[in-house]
Every structure is written in C-alpha cells, then in structure tokens.
GROMACS .gro file of C-alpha atoms in nm:
model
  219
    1UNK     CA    1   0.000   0.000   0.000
    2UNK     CA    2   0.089   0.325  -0.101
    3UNK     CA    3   0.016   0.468   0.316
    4UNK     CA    4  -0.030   0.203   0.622
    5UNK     CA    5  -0.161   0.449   0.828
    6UNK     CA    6  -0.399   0.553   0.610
    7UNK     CA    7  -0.535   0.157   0.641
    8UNK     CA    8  -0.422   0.085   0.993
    9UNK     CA    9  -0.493   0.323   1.278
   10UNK     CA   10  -0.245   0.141   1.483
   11UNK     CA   11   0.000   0.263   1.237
   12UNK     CA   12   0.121   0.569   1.447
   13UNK     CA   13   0.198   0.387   1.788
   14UNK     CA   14   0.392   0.146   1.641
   15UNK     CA   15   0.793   0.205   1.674
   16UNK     CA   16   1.008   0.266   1.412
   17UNK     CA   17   1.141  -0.089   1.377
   18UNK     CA   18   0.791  -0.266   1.424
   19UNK     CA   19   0.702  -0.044   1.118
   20UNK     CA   20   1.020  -0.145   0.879
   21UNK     CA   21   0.957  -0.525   1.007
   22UNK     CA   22   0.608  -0.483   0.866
   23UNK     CA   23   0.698  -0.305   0.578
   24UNK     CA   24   0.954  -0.536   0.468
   25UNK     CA   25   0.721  -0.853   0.475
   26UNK     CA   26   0.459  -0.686   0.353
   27UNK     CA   27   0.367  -0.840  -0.017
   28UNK     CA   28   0.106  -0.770  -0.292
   29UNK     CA   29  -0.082  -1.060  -0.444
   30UNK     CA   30  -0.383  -1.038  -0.756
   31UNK     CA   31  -0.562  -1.301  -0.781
   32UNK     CA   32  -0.854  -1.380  -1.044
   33UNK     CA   33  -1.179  -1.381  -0.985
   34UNK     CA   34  -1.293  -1.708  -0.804
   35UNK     CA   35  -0.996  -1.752  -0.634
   36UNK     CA   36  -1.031  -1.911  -0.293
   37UNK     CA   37  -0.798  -1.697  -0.070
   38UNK     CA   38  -0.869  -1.841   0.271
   39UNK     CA   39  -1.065  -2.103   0.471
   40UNK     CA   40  -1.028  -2.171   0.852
   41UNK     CA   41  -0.834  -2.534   0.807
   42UNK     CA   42  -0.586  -2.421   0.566
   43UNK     CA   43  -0.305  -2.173   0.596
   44UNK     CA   44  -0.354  -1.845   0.773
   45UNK     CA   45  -0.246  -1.574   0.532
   46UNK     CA   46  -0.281  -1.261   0.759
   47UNK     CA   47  -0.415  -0.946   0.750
   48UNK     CA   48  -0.526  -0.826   0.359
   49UNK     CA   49  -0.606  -0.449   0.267
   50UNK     CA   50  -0.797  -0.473  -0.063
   51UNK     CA   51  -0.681  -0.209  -0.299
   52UNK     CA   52  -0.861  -0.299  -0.608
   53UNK     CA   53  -1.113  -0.550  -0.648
   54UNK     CA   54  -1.337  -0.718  -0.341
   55UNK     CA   55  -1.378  -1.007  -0.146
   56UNK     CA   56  -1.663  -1.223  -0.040
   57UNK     CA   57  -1.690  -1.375   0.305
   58UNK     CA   58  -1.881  -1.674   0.368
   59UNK     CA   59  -1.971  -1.978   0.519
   60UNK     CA   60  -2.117  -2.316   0.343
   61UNK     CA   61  -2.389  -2.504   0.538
   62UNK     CA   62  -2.356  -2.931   0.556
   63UNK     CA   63  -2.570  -2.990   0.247
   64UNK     CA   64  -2.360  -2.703   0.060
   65UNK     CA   65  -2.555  -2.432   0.076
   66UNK     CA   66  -2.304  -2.121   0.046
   67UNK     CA   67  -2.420  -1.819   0.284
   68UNK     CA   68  -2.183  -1.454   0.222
   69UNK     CA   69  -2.147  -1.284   0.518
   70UNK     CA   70  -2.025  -0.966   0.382
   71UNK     CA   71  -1.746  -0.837   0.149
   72UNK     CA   72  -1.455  -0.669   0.182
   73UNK     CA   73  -1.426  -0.369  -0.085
   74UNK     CA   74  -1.140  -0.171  -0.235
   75UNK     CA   75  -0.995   0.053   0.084
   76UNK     CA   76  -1.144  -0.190   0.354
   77UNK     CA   77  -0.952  -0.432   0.560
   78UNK     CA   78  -1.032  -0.819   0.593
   79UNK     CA   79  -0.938  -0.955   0.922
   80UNK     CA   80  -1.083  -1.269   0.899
   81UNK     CA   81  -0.777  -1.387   0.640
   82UNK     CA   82  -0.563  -1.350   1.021
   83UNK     CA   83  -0.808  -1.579   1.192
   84UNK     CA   84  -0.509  -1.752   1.360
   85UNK     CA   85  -0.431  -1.419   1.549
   86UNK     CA   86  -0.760  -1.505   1.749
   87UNK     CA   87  -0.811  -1.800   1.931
   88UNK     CA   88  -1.167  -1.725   2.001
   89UNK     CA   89  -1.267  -1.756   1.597
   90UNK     CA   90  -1.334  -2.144   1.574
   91UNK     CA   91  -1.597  -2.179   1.318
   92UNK     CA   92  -1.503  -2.235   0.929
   93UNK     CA   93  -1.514  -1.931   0.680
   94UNK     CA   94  -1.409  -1.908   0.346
   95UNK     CA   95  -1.270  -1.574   0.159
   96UNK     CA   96  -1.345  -1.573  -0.209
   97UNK     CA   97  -1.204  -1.290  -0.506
   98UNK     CA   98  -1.542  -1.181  -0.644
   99UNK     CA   99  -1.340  -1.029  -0.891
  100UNK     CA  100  -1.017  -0.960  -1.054
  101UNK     CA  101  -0.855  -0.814  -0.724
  102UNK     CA  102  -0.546  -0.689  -0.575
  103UNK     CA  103  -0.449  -0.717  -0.218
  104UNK     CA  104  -0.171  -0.598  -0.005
  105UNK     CA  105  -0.094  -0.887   0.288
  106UNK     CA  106   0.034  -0.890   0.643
  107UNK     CA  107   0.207  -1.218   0.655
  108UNK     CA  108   0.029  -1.335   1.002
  109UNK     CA  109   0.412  -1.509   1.205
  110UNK     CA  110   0.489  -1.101   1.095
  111UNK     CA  111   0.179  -0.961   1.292
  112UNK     CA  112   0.227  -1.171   1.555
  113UNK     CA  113   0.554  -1.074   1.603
  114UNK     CA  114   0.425  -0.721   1.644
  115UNK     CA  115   0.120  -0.838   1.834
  116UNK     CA  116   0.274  -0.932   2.145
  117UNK     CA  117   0.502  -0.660   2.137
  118UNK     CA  118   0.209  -0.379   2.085
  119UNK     CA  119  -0.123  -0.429   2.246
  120UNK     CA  120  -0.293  -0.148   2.072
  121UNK     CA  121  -0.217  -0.388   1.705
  122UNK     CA  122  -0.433  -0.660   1.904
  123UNK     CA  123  -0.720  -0.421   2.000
  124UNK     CA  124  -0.716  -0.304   1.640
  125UNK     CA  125  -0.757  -0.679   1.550
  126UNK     CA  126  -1.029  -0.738   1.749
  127UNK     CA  127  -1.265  -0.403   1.716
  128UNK     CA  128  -1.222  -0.469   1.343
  129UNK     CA  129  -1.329  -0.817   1.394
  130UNK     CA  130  -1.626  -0.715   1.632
  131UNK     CA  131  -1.765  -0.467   1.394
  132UNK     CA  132  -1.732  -0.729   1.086
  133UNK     CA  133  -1.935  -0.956   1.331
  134UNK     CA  134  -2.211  -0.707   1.325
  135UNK     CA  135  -2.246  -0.713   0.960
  136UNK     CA  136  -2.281  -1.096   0.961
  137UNK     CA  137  -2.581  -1.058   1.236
  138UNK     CA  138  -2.721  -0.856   1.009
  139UNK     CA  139  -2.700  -1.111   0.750
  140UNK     CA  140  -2.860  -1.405   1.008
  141UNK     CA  141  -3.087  -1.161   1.100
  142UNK     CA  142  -3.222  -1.126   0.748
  143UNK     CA  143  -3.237  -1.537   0.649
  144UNK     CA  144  -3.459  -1.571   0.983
  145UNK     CA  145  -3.672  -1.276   0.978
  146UNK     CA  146  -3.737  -1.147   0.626
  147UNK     CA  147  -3.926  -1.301   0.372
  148UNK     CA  148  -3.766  -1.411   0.044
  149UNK     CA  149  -3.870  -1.112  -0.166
  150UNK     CA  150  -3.746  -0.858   0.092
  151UNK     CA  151  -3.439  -1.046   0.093
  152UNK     CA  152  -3.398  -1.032  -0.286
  153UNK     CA  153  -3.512  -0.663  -0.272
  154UNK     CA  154  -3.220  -0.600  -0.003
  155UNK     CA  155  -2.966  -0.759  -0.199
  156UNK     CA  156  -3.051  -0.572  -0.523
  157UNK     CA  157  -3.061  -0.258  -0.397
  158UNK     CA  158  -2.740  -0.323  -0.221
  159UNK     CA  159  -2.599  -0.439  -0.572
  160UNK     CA  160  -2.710  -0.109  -0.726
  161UNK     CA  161  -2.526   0.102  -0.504
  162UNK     CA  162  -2.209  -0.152  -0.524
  163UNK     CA  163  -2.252  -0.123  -0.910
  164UNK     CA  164  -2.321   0.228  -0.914
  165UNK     CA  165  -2.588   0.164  -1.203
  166UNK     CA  166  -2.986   0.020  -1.217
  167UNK     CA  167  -2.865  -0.259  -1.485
  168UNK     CA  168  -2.665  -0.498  -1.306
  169UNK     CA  169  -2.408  -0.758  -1.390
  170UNK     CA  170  -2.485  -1.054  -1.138
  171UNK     CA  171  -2.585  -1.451  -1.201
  172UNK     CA  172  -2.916  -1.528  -1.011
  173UNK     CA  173  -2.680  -1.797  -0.882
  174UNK     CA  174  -2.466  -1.535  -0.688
  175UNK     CA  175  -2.778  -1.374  -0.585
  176UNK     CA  176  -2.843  -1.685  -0.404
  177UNK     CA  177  -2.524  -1.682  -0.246
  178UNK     CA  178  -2.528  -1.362  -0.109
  179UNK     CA  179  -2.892  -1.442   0.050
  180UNK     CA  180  -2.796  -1.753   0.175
  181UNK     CA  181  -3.128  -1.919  -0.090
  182UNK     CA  182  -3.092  -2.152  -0.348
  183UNK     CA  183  -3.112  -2.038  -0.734
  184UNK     CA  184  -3.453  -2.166  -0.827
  185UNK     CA  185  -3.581  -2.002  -0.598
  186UNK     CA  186  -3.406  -1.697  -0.668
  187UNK     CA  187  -3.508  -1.724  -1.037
  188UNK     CA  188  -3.851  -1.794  -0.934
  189UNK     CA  189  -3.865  -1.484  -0.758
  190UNK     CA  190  -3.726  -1.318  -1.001
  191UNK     CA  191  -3.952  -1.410  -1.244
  192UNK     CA  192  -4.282  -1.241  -1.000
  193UNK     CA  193  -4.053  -0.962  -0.976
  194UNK     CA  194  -4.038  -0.926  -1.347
  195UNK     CA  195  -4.419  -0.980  -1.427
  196UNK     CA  196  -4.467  -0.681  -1.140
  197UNK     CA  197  -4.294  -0.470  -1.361
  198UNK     CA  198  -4.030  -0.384  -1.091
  199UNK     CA  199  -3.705  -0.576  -1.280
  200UNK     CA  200  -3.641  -0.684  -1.595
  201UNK     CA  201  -3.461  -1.027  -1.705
  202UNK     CA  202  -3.189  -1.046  -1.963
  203UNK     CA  203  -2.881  -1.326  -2.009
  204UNK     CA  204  -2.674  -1.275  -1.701
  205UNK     CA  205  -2.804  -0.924  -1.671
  206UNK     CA  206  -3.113  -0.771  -1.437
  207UNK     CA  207  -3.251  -0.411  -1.512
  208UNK     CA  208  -3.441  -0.232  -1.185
  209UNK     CA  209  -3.707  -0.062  -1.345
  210UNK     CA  210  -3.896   0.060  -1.032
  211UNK     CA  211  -3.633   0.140  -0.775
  212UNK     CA  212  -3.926   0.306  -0.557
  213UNK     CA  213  -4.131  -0.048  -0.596
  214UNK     CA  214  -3.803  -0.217  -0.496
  215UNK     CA  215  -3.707  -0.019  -0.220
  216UNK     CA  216  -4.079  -0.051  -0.055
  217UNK     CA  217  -4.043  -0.469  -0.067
  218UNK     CA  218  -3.707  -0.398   0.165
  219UNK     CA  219  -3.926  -0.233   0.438
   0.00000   0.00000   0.00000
C-alpha cells in the first residue's frame, strides 16, 4: 500500500522498527476472480487491505448451501484472512475474489511478532473483527426474519449502489449466495418480480425498473 496508516490506525503507535519489520514482509498478491484466498483449516495468510477488487466472506452449510457474510471492498480491511491471530474464531469461513482483485498482505508469524510486542495492534484486530461480526448478524438476521422477496429486494438494492448503475451484472446464482437461498428459488422470484414490472430479465443481466417499488419490498 501506497500509506499504512492511512489503512491501519495502529499505524502511528507502532515504533520505528515494528514499522520497517512490517513493511519489509509486507507483499502484494492479484488473484482472479474465483480464487479461494482463505478457509479456517488451511493456511492463515494474515491481515489483507484490498486495494482494487473485493472479497466475499462466507460460510457453506452441511448440504452445501453457500451463505456470504459480507465483502470486503477496495480501501477496507479483511481480518478474517488473520483468523489464527484469534483463538476465540473457531468456526469455518471461506474468503473468495469476487473479482479480478489486488491485495496488499500482512504475513500473520509477521503480525504476531508485532502483536505481542504492541497491544494497541491486538485491540485493532479485534474491534475490526467485532464490527465485521455485526455485519454478519445482520445477514442471520435477514435469512430468519425477512421473507424471500425482501431479501432479494435488499440484496438488489445493495448491488445497485455496489454497481453504481440500475442494470446490473450478477448470475441469479450469486444472488443466491449472497442471500444464503438456493437459485430456483431466486429465479422464481425473479420471475414475479419481473411480471410486477419492478425488474427486468436479460442473459446474465437484471434491469431495476422501479427502484421506488423495490425499495418498498425492503421495508
């Protein structure tokens, strides 16, 4: 990264040589999109600041259903690649390259290293991992409260601000990902949707055409 401490807020109460040790291991790695980056039983990379590109988080039920807890976008930090830093984190998650994306890592023996010697690096470890945990509350709080079409709704609307456009680029497959569903059932609400008026269908492509009908199914 071009500034640490414009990523790390523990940046500026770390001591000179804590920050050359990190700056020397630090590395830069792309990846394609679809790359697995991290799951709990494999190797703990460490700490990755996106810079270009994003990152799903997510967990895959016993019959395979895949469930995204949140992403990780350009600018943000993903703790959860450092899970090993935290003895408390036990479950299984997986880290996934949505797209083509660039990522500048903390090698986690590196952070370590600096862990024990600085306290503040493990408080910034584990507020960034508490407020994460908020977002994926969120996302349990949605699969056992709201409805499938309020789900759907949510999740669009969320992809039109991610997009930054009303046509977007997404595979009613990932759609079914992200709201923890399965794709027929996805694409069959899709399809209601689309007779409503509110979207509108096209190969790997859905239009909002009613962002006001859209937004009033999230409620």
């Amino acid at each position: 990264m071009n500034s640490f401490a414009s990523v790390f807020s523990f940046w500026s109460d770390l001591t000179p040589s804590q920050k050359a040790l990190l700056e020397q291991n630090a590395r830069s790695e792309k990846m394609a999109a679809g790359t697995l980056l991290h799951r709990s039983d494999g190797t703990c990379r460490g700490v990755m600041a996106v810079k270009s590109g994003s990152l799903r988080v997510y967990c895959v039920s016993e019959e395979g259903r895949e469930v995204t807890l949140y992403r990780v976008e350009a600018g943000e930090v993903c703790i959860l690649s450092a899970s090993c830093l935290m003895d408390e984190i036990v479950f299984d998650i997986l880290i996934e390259a949505l797209e083509e994306t660039e990522v500048c890592v903390l090698p986690s023996p590196i952070l370590h290293k600096v862990q024990e010697e600085n306290p503040l690096v493990s408080l910034y470890i584990y507020k960034t991992a508490t407020e994460k945990f908020s977002e994926v509350l969120w996302t349990i709080q949605q699969i056992l409260f709201m409805k499938i079409d309020q789900r759907l709704a949510t999740a669009l609307h969320d992809e039109m601000i991610r997009q930054k456009s009303n046509v977007l680029s997404i595979r009613h497959e990932d759609l079914a990902k992200q709201i923890g569903s399965v794709r027929e059932v996805v694409t069959k609400t899709l399809k209601y949707l689309s007779e409503e008026g509110i979207v509108s269908l096209g190969r790997g492509k859905i239009e909002v055409l009613d962002k006001k009908a859209l937004s009033e199914l999230t409620l």
